[in-house]
PDB file of C-alpha atoms in Angstrom:
ATOM      1  CA  ASN A   5      15.068   5.160 -13.007  1.00 71.00           C
ATOM      2  CA  ALA A   6      11.378   5.482 -13.576  1.00 82.00           C
ATOM      3  CA  GLY A   7      10.778   3.016 -10.828  1.00 95.00           C
ATOM      4  CA  VAL A   8       7.253   1.499 -11.512  1.00 97.00           C
ATOM      5  CA  THR A   9       5.224   2.956 -14.198  1.00 97.00           C
ATOM      6  CA  GLN A  10       1.671   2.100 -15.273  1.00 98.00           C
ATOM      7  CA  THR A  11      -0.174   2.617 -17.864  1.00 97.00           C
ATOM      8  CA  PRO A  12      -2.727   4.131 -18.760  1.00 97.00           C
ATOM      9  CA  LYS A  13      -3.891   6.933 -15.989  1.00 96.00           C
ATOM     10  CA  PHE A  14      -7.220   6.992 -17.031  1.00 97.00           C
ATOM     11  CA  GLN A  15      -9.821   4.578 -18.311  1.00 97.00           C
ATOM     12  CA  VAL A  16     -13.320   4.446 -18.553  1.00 97.00           C
ATOM     13  CA  LEU A  17     -15.634   1.262 -19.441  1.00 97.00           C
ATOM     14  CA  LYS A  18     -18.514   0.251 -19.914  1.00 98.00           C
ATOM     15  CA  THR A  19     -19.990  -2.946 -18.363  1.00 98.00           C
ATOM     16  CA  GLY A  20     -18.972  -6.487 -19.869  1.00 97.00           C
ATOM     17  CA  GLN A  21     -15.490  -5.021 -21.478  1.00 97.00           C
ATOM     18  CA  SER A  22     -12.340  -5.836 -20.725  1.00 97.00           C
ATOM     19  CA  MET A  23      -8.996  -4.133 -20.227  1.00 97.00           C
ATOM     20  CA  THR A  24      -5.817  -4.271 -19.332  1.00 98.00           C
ATOM     21  CA  LEU A  25      -3.768  -2.634 -16.945  1.00 98.00           C
ATOM     22  CA  GLN A  26       0.174  -2.390 -17.272  1.00 97.00           C
ATOM     23  CA  CYS A  27       2.898  -2.374 -15.194  1.00 98.00           C
ATOM     24  CA  ALA A  28       6.424  -2.145 -15.448  1.00 98.00           C
ATOM     25  CA  GLN A  29       9.781  -1.471 -13.323  1.00 97.00           C
ATOM     26  CA  ASP A  30      12.965  -0.831 -13.503  1.00 95.00           C
ATOM     27  CA  MET A  31      14.731  -1.600  -9.943  1.00 93.00           C
ATOM     28  CA  ASN A  32      15.612  -4.876 -10.492  1.00 92.00           C
ATOM     29  CA  HIS A  33      12.784  -6.417  -8.068  1.00 91.00           C
ATOM     30  CA  ASN A  34      11.446  -9.714  -7.822  1.00 90.00           C
ATOM     31  CA  SER A  35       8.366  -9.447  -6.069  1.00 91.00           C
ATOM     32  CA  MET A  36       5.236  -7.132  -8.014  1.00 94.00           C
ATOM     33  CA  TYR A  37       1.991  -6.706  -6.700  1.00 95.00           C
ATOM     34  CA  TRP A  38      -1.197  -5.124  -7.994  1.00 97.00           C
ATOM     35  CA  TYR A  39      -3.780  -3.263  -5.548  1.00 97.00           C
ATOM     36  CA  ARG A  40      -6.827  -1.738  -5.601  1.00 98.00           C
ATOM     37  CA  GLN A  41      -8.344   1.648  -3.464  1.00 97.00           C
ATOM     38  CA  ASP A  42     -11.231   2.280  -2.161  1.00 94.00           C
ATOM     39  CA  PRO A  43     -12.858   5.236  -0.376  1.00 84.00           C
ATOM     40  CA  GLY A  44     -12.626   4.689   3.165  1.00 79.00           C
ATOM     41  CA  MET A  45     -10.650   1.385   2.791  1.00 81.00           C
ATOM     42  CA  GLY A  46      -7.111   1.380   2.824  1.00 88.00           C
ATOM     43  CA  LEU A  47      -5.786  -0.755  -0.065  1.00 95.00           C
ATOM     44  CA  ARG A  48      -6.200  -4.347  -0.670  1.00 95.00           C
ATOM     45  CA  LEU A  49      -3.932  -6.749  -2.219  1.00 94.00           C
ATOM     46  CA  ILE A  50      -5.835  -8.254  -6.154  1.00 96.00           C
ATOM     47  CA  TYR A  51      -3.031 -10.856  -7.157  1.00 96.00           C
ATOM     48  CA  TYR A  52       0.371 -11.219  -6.521  1.00 93.00           C
ATOM     49  CA  SER A  53       4.168 -12.387  -7.986  1.00 93.00           C
ATOM     50  CA  ALA A  54       7.244 -13.367  -5.564  1.00 88.00           C
ATOM     51  CA  SER A  55       8.878 -13.720  -8.481  1.00 87.00           C
ATOM     52  CA  GLU A  56       9.308 -14.470 -12.544  1.00 89.00           C
ATOM     53  CA  GLY A  57       7.329 -17.201 -13.558  1.00 89.00           C
ATOM     54  CA  THR A  58       4.908 -17.963 -10.458  1.00 91.00           C
ATOM     55  CA  THR A  59       1.408 -15.292  -8.896  1.00 94.00           C
ATOM     56  CA  ASP A  60      -1.123 -16.283  -6.276  1.00 92.00           C
ATOM     57  CA  LYS A  61      -4.290 -14.611  -5.117  1.00 93.00           C
ATOM     58  CA  GLY A  62      -4.781 -11.769  -2.781  1.00 91.00           C
ATOM     59  CA  GLU A  63      -7.684 -10.764  -0.364  1.00 90.00           C
ATOM     60  CA  VAL A  64      -9.271  -9.633  -3.406  1.00 95.00           C
ATOM     61  CA  PRO A  65      -9.159 -11.836  -7.164  1.00 97.00           C
ATOM     62  CA  ASN A  66     -12.422 -12.500  -7.966  1.00 97.00           C
ATOM     63  CA  GLY A  67     -13.038 -10.665 -11.223  1.00 96.00           C
ATOM     64  CA  TYR A  68      -9.058 -10.251 -11.991  1.00 98.00           C
ATOM     65  CA  ASN A  69      -6.694 -12.682 -13.998  1.00 97.00           C
ATOM     66  CA  VAL A  70      -3.142 -11.550 -14.362  1.00 98.00           C
ATOM     67  CA  SER A  71       0.183 -11.856 -16.577  1.00 97.00           C
ATOM     68  CA  ARG A  72       3.981 -11.464 -15.245  1.00 96.00           C
ATOM     69  CA  LEU A  73       5.488 -11.497 -19.033  1.00 90.00           C
ATOM     70  CA  ASN A  74       8.702 -10.908 -17.668  1.00 95.00           C
ATOM     71  CA  LYS A  75      11.185 -10.063 -14.642  1.00 95.00           C
ATOM     72  CA  ARG A  76      10.254  -6.191 -15.491  1.00 96.00           C
ATOM     73  CA  GLU A  77       6.118  -6.893 -15.840  1.00 97.00           C
ATOM     74  CA  PHE A  78       3.199  -7.344 -14.463  1.00 98.00           C
ATOM     75  CA  SER A  79      -1.013  -7.096 -15.974  1.00 98.00           C
ATOM     76  CA  LEU A  80      -4.180  -7.079 -14.495  1.00 98.00           C
ATOM     77  CA  ARG A  81      -6.588  -8.151 -16.968  1.00 98.00           C
ATOM     78  CA  LEU A  82     -10.384  -7.712 -16.086  1.00 97.00           C
ATOM     79  CA  GLU A  83     -12.344 -10.287 -18.533  1.00 94.00           C
ATOM     80  CA  SER A  84     -16.300  -8.697 -18.526  1.00 97.00           C
ATOM     81  CA  ALA A  85     -15.548  -5.260 -16.378  1.00 97.00           C
ATOM     82  CA  ALA A  86     -18.763  -4.482 -13.344  1.00 97.00           C
ATOM     83  CA  PRO A  87     -19.441  -1.125 -11.717  1.00 97.00           C
ATOM     84  CA  SER A  88     -17.844  -2.760  -8.625  1.00 96.00           C
ATOM     85  CA  GLN A  89     -14.289  -2.693  -9.675  1.00 97.00           C
ATOM     86  CA  THR A  90     -14.565   1.111 -10.367  1.00 97.00           C
ATOM     87  CA  SER A  91     -11.536   1.808  -7.831  1.00 97.00           C
ATOM     88  CA  VAL A  92      -8.118   3.057  -8.415  1.00 97.00           C
ATOM     89  CA  TYR A  93      -5.471   0.777  -9.391  1.00 98.00           C
ATOM     90  CA  PHE A  94      -2.561   0.611  -8.266  1.00 98.00           C
ATOM     91  CA  CYS A  95       1.135  -1.579  -9.059  1.00 98.00           C
ATOM     92  CA  ALA A  96       3.890  -2.093  -6.800  1.00 96.00           C
ATOM     93  CA  SER A  97       6.992  -3.604  -6.035  1.00 94.00           C
ATOM     94  CA  SER A  98       9.623  -4.653  -3.870  1.00 91.00           C
ATOM     95  CA  VAL A  99      13.181  -6.675  -3.547  1.00 86.00           C
ATOM     96  CA  ARG A 100      12.366 -10.885  -2.187  1.00 74.00           C
ATOM     97  CA  PRO A 101      12.020 -10.918   0.797  1.00 67.00           C
ATOM     98  CA  GLY A 102      14.853 -12.745   2.952  1.00 57.00           C
ATOM     99  CA  GLN A 103      13.689 -16.444   1.419  1.00 49.00           C
ATOM    100  CA  GLY A 104      12.943 -18.460   4.875  1.00 45.00           C
ATOM    101  CA  SER A 105      12.704 -15.435   7.415  1.00 49.00           C
ATOM    102  CA  GLY A 106       9.914 -14.531   6.782  1.00 55.00           C
ATOM    103  CA  LEU A 107      11.017 -11.056   6.876  1.00 66.00           C
ATOM    104  CA  SER A 108       8.705  -8.479   4.558  1.00 75.00           C
ATOM    105  CA  SER A 109       9.917  -5.474   2.931  1.00 81.00           C
ATOM    106  CA  PRO A 110       9.051  -2.601   1.695  1.00 87.00           C
ATOM    107  CA  LEU A 111       6.663  -1.723  -1.362  1.00 92.00           C
ATOM    108  CA  HIS A 112       7.381   0.803  -4.018  1.00 94.00           C
ATOM    109  CA  PHE A 113       4.301   2.051  -5.816  1.00 97.00           C
ATOM    110  CA  GLY A 114       3.667   3.460  -9.389  1.00 97.00           C
ATOM    111  CA  ASN A 115       0.798   6.200 -10.128  1.00 96.00           C
ATOM    112  CA  GLY A 116      -2.482   4.506 -10.521  1.00 97.00           C
ATOM    113  CA  THR A 117      -5.138   4.156 -12.603  1.00 97.00           C
ATOM    114  CA  ARG A 118      -8.453   5.440 -12.163  1.00 96.00           C
ATOM    115  CA  LEU A 119     -10.745   3.390 -13.158  1.00 97.00           C
ATOM    116  CA  THR A 120     -14.127   3.775 -13.663  1.00 97.00           C
ATOM    117  CA  VAL A 121     -16.830   1.054 -15.178  1.00 97.00           C
ATOM    118  CA  THR A 122     -20.088   2.770 -16.308  1.00 97.00           C
TER     119      THR A 122
ATOM    120  CA  GLY B  28      -9.871 -12.770   8.832  1.00 78.00           C
ATOM    121  CA  GLU B  29      -7.354 -10.492   9.673  1.00 84.00           C
ATOM    122  CA  ASN B  30      -7.822  -7.017   9.855  1.00 91.00           C
ATOM    123  CA  VAL B  31      -6.069  -3.625  10.868  1.00 95.00           C
ATOM    124  CA  GLU B  32      -7.839  -0.739  12.533  1.00 96.00           C
ATOM    125  CA  GLN B  33      -6.464   2.693  12.296  1.00 97.00           C
ATOM    126  CA  HIS B  34      -7.534   5.737  14.010  1.00 97.00           C
ATOM    127  CA  PRO B  35      -8.423   8.442  14.084  1.00 97.00           C
ATOM    128  CA  SER B  36     -10.678   8.699  10.420  1.00 96.00           C
ATOM    129  CA  THR B  37      -9.696  12.463  10.544  1.00 97.00           C
ATOM    130  CA  LEU B  38      -7.141  14.781  12.490  1.00 98.00           C
ATOM    131  CA  SER B  39      -6.580  18.315  12.280  1.00 98.00           C
ATOM    132  CA  VAL B  40      -4.389  20.382  13.978  1.00 98.00           C
ATOM    133  CA  GLN B  41      -2.166  24.057  14.066  1.00 98.00           C
ATOM    134  CA  GLU B  42       1.136  24.013  12.533  1.00 98.00           C
ATOM    135  CA  GLY B  43       3.952  22.772  14.790  1.00 97.00           C
ATOM    136  CA  ASP B  44       1.623  20.482  17.205  1.00 98.00           C
ATOM    137  CA  SER B  45       1.990  17.168  17.491  1.00 98.00           C
ATOM    138  CA  ALA B  46      -0.236  14.430  15.822  1.00 98.00           C
ATOM    139  CA  VAL B  47      -0.340  10.910  16.649  1.00 98.00           C
ATOM    140  CA  ILE B  48      -2.196   7.702  14.779  1.00 98.00           C
ATOM    141  CA  LYS B  49      -3.201   4.863  16.158  1.00 98.00           C
ATOM    142  CA  CYS B  50      -3.578   1.372  14.743  1.00 98.00           C
ATOM    143  CA  THR B  51      -4.080  -2.147  15.835  1.00 98.00           C
ATOM    144  CA  TYR B  52      -3.505  -5.843  13.980  1.00 96.00           C
ATOM    145  CA  SER B  53      -5.513  -8.925  14.860  1.00 94.00           C
ATOM    146  CA  ASP B  54      -2.697 -11.455  13.482  1.00 90.00           C
ATOM    147  CA  SER B  55      -0.493 -11.894  15.741  1.00 90.00           C
ATOM    148  CA  ALA B  56       2.273 -13.566  13.629  1.00 88.00           C
ATOM    149  CA  SER B  57       2.890 -10.245  11.762  1.00 90.00           C
ATOM    150  CA  ASN B  58       5.894  -8.479  12.424  1.00 89.00           C
ATOM    151  CA  TYR B  59       6.695  -5.446   9.999  1.00 91.00           C
ATOM    152  CA  PHE B  60       5.067  -2.213  10.312  1.00 94.00           C
ATOM    153  CA  PRO B  61       4.978  -0.005   6.629  1.00 95.00           C
ATOM    154  CA  TRP B  62       3.737   3.726   7.489  1.00 97.00           C
ATOM    155  CA  TYR B  63       2.933   5.183   3.859  1.00 97.00           C
ATOM    156  CA  LYS B  64       2.153   8.744   3.189  1.00 98.00           C
ATOM    157  CA  GLN B  65       0.018   9.602   0.186  1.00 97.00           C
ATOM    158  CA  GLU B  66      -0.814  13.202  -1.132  1.00 96.00           C
ATOM    159  CA  LEU B  67      -3.602  14.172  -2.835  1.00 92.00           C
ATOM    160  CA  GLY B  68      -3.626  12.240  -6.912  1.00 91.00           C
ATOM    161  CA  LYS B  69       0.051  10.485  -5.764  1.00 94.00           C
ATOM    162  CA  ARG B  70       1.107   7.645  -5.091  1.00 96.00           C
ATOM    163  CA  PRO B  71       1.922   5.822  -1.392  1.00 96.00           C
ATOM    164  CA  GLN B  72       5.732   6.512  -0.137  1.00 96.00           C
ATOM    165  CA  LEU B  73       6.744   4.622   2.404  1.00 95.00           C
ATOM    166  CA  ILE B  74       8.079   7.548   5.277  1.00 97.00           C
ATOM    167  CA  ILE B  75       9.069   4.694   7.864  1.00 96.00           C
ATOM    168  CA  ASP B  76       8.756   1.334   8.697  1.00 94.00           C
ATOM    169  CA  ILE B  77       9.774  -1.201  11.983  1.00 93.00           C
ATOM    170  CA  ARG B  78       9.892  -4.802  12.737  1.00 89.00           C
ATOM    171  CA  SER B  79       9.053  -6.499  15.630  1.00 86.00           C
ATOM    172  CA  ASN B  80      12.381  -7.151  17.261  1.00 84.00           C
ATOM    173  CA  VAL B  81      12.827  -3.351  17.640  1.00 84.00           C
ATOM    174  CA  GLY B  82      10.044  -1.311  20.049  1.00 91.00           C
ATOM    175  CA  GLU B  83      10.674   2.280  18.336  1.00 95.00           C
ATOM    176  CA  LYS B  84      12.286   4.033  15.738  1.00 94.00           C
ATOM    177  CA  LYS B  85      13.206   7.225  14.868  1.00 96.00           C
ATOM    178  CA  ASP B  86      13.203   9.444  11.962  1.00 94.00           C
ATOM    179  CA  GLN B  87      13.836  13.288  12.503  1.00 96.00           C
ATOM    180  CA  ARG B  88      10.051  14.596  13.014  1.00 97.00           C
ATOM    181  CA  ILE B  89       8.962  11.356  12.718  1.00 98.00           C
ATOM    182  CA  ALA B  90       8.858   7.855  15.013  1.00 98.00           C
ATOM    183  CA  VAL B  91       7.010   4.840  15.714  1.00 98.00           C
ATOM    184  CA  THR B  92       6.538   2.741  18.319  1.00 97.00           C
ATOM    185  CA  LEU B  93       5.245  -0.790  18.647  1.00 96.00           C
ATOM    186  CA  ASN B  94       3.722  -2.875  21.368  1.00 95.00           C
ATOM    187  CA  LYS B  95       3.680  -6.430  20.334  1.00 93.00           C
ATOM    188  CA  THR B  96       1.416  -7.544  23.331  1.00 94.00           C
ATOM    189  CA  ALA B  97      -1.472  -5.418  22.770  1.00 95.00           C
ATOM    190  CA  LYS B  98      -0.657  -6.375  19.206  1.00 95.00           C
ATOM    191  CA  HIS B  99      -1.072  -1.911  18.854  1.00 96.00           C
ATOM    192  CA  PHE B 100       1.641   0.632  16.980  1.00 97.00           C
ATOM    193  CA  SER B 101       1.619   4.243  16.755  1.00 98.00           C
ATOM    194  CA  LEU B 102       2.958   7.168  14.177  1.00 98.00           C
ATOM    195  CA  HIS B 103       4.056  10.029  15.753  1.00 98.00           C
ATOM    196  CA  ILE B 104       4.711  13.116  14.305  1.00 98.00           C
ATOM    197  CA  THR B 105       6.515  16.422  15.949  1.00 97.00           C
ATOM    198  CA  GLU B 106       6.721  19.955  14.764  1.00 98.00           C
ATOM    199  CA  THR B 107       4.178  19.574  12.032  1.00 98.00           C
ATOM    200  CA  GLN B 108       4.338  21.118   9.156  1.00 97.00           C
ATOM    201  CA  PRO B 109       1.037  22.422   6.266  1.00 96.00           C
ATOM    202  CA  GLU B 110       3.236  20.211   4.639  1.00 97.00           C
ATOM    203  CA  ASP B 111       2.340  17.196   6.285  1.00 98.00           C
ATOM    204  CA  SER B 112      -1.044  17.228   5.258  1.00 98.00           C
ATOM    205  CA  ALA B 113      -2.004  13.823   3.689  1.00 97.00           C
ATOM    206  CA  VAL B 114      -3.482  10.555   3.522  1.00 97.00           C
ATOM    207  CA  TYR B 115      -1.218   8.057   6.362  1.00 98.00           C
ATOM    208  CA  PHE B 116      -1.993   4.945   5.591  1.00 97.00           C
ATOM    209  CA  CYS B 117      -0.942   2.094   8.676  1.00 97.00           C
ATOM    210  CA  ALA B 118      -0.377  -2.172   7.477  1.00 96.00           C
ATOM    211  CA  ALA B 119       0.351  -5.042   8.882  1.00 94.00           C
ATOM    212  CA  SER B 120       2.683  -7.575   7.243  1.00 90.00           C
ATOM    213  CA  LEU B 121       0.227 -11.172   6.817  1.00 84.00           C
ATOM    214  CA  SER B 122       1.301 -14.536   8.828  1.00 76.00           C
ATOM    215  CA  GLY B 123       2.372 -17.545   6.497  1.00 65.00           C
ATOM    216  CA  GLY B 124       1.809 -14.864   2.609  1.00 57.00           C
ATOM    217  CA  TYR B 125       4.776 -13.826   0.517  1.00 66.00           C
ATOM    218  CA  ASN B 126       5.275 -10.346   1.795  1.00 77.00           C
ATOM    219  CA  LYS B 127       1.450  -9.503   1.874  1.00 85.00           C
ATOM    220  CA  LEU B 128       1.230  -6.452   3.448  1.00 90.00           C
ATOM    221  CA  ILE B 129      -3.405  -5.859   4.800  1.00 91.00           C
ATOM    222  CA  PHE B 130      -3.610  -2.261   5.065  1.00 95.00           C
ATOM    223  CA  GLY B 131      -5.648   0.194   7.578  1.00 96.00           C
ATOM    224  CA  ALA B 132      -8.253   2.458   6.124  1.00 95.00           C
ATOM    225  CA  GLY B 133      -5.995   5.605   6.553  1.00 96.00           C
ATOM    226  CA  THR B 134      -5.901   9.274   8.311  1.00 97.00           C
ATOM    227  CA  ARG B 135      -6.736  12.205   6.605  1.00 97.00           C
ATOM    228  CA  LEU B 136      -4.318  14.891   8.345  1.00 98.00           C
ATOM    229  CA  ALA B 137      -4.955  18.458   7.808  1.00 98.00           C
ATOM    230  CA  VAL B 138      -1.944  20.759   9.387  1.00 98.00           C
ATOM    231  CA  HIS B 139      -3.908  24.290   9.396  1.00 96.00           C
ATOM    232  CA  PRO B 140      -1.343  27.486   9.285  1.00 93.00           C
TER     233      PRO B 140
END
């Protein structure tokens, strides 16, 4: 099993360009997430998808859109890249947490995409 | 908004010593507290987690303690080894959110031989 696979690994964009970051998981997980990691700020949630067909905003959704293409794939799109979006982006997946119990479940991360916007 | 504070930001120890990293959370409804280890250029990986109905959990050289009253939890690594060198992140679940975690800023641990 590959786990969570992200493409590309590196990308350089100019301000205003658009791009889509791809993520796929082969662990049969229901839930998927996009995080960004900036120096000294830990990981911040951009968007998440609790299950196929649903998406919701996280802490820092502005400037991003997502698509849950099917159970395996969850993509992140930057419509008009800005230098403030220079970051390392991590996709993650998890089993669906216990319904009604409020229990959380561990995240499994991909290897990340290092994005630079000039 | 809710936050998680993590201390120290950097920690340097000699091989064989113990290391302790502390986190404080603000959401009193948080009930899940994972710790992730991230080696340079790699993905974060879960090393241990604890739920709010448990005060302490151990896994070989790693242990986590939770004080719900103080909204404080800590990671303890005993008999440190050079391969423990990495950045460690604590996190806490957010109430009202679906498996949403808020992360601390990270602690860079260096273990010197």
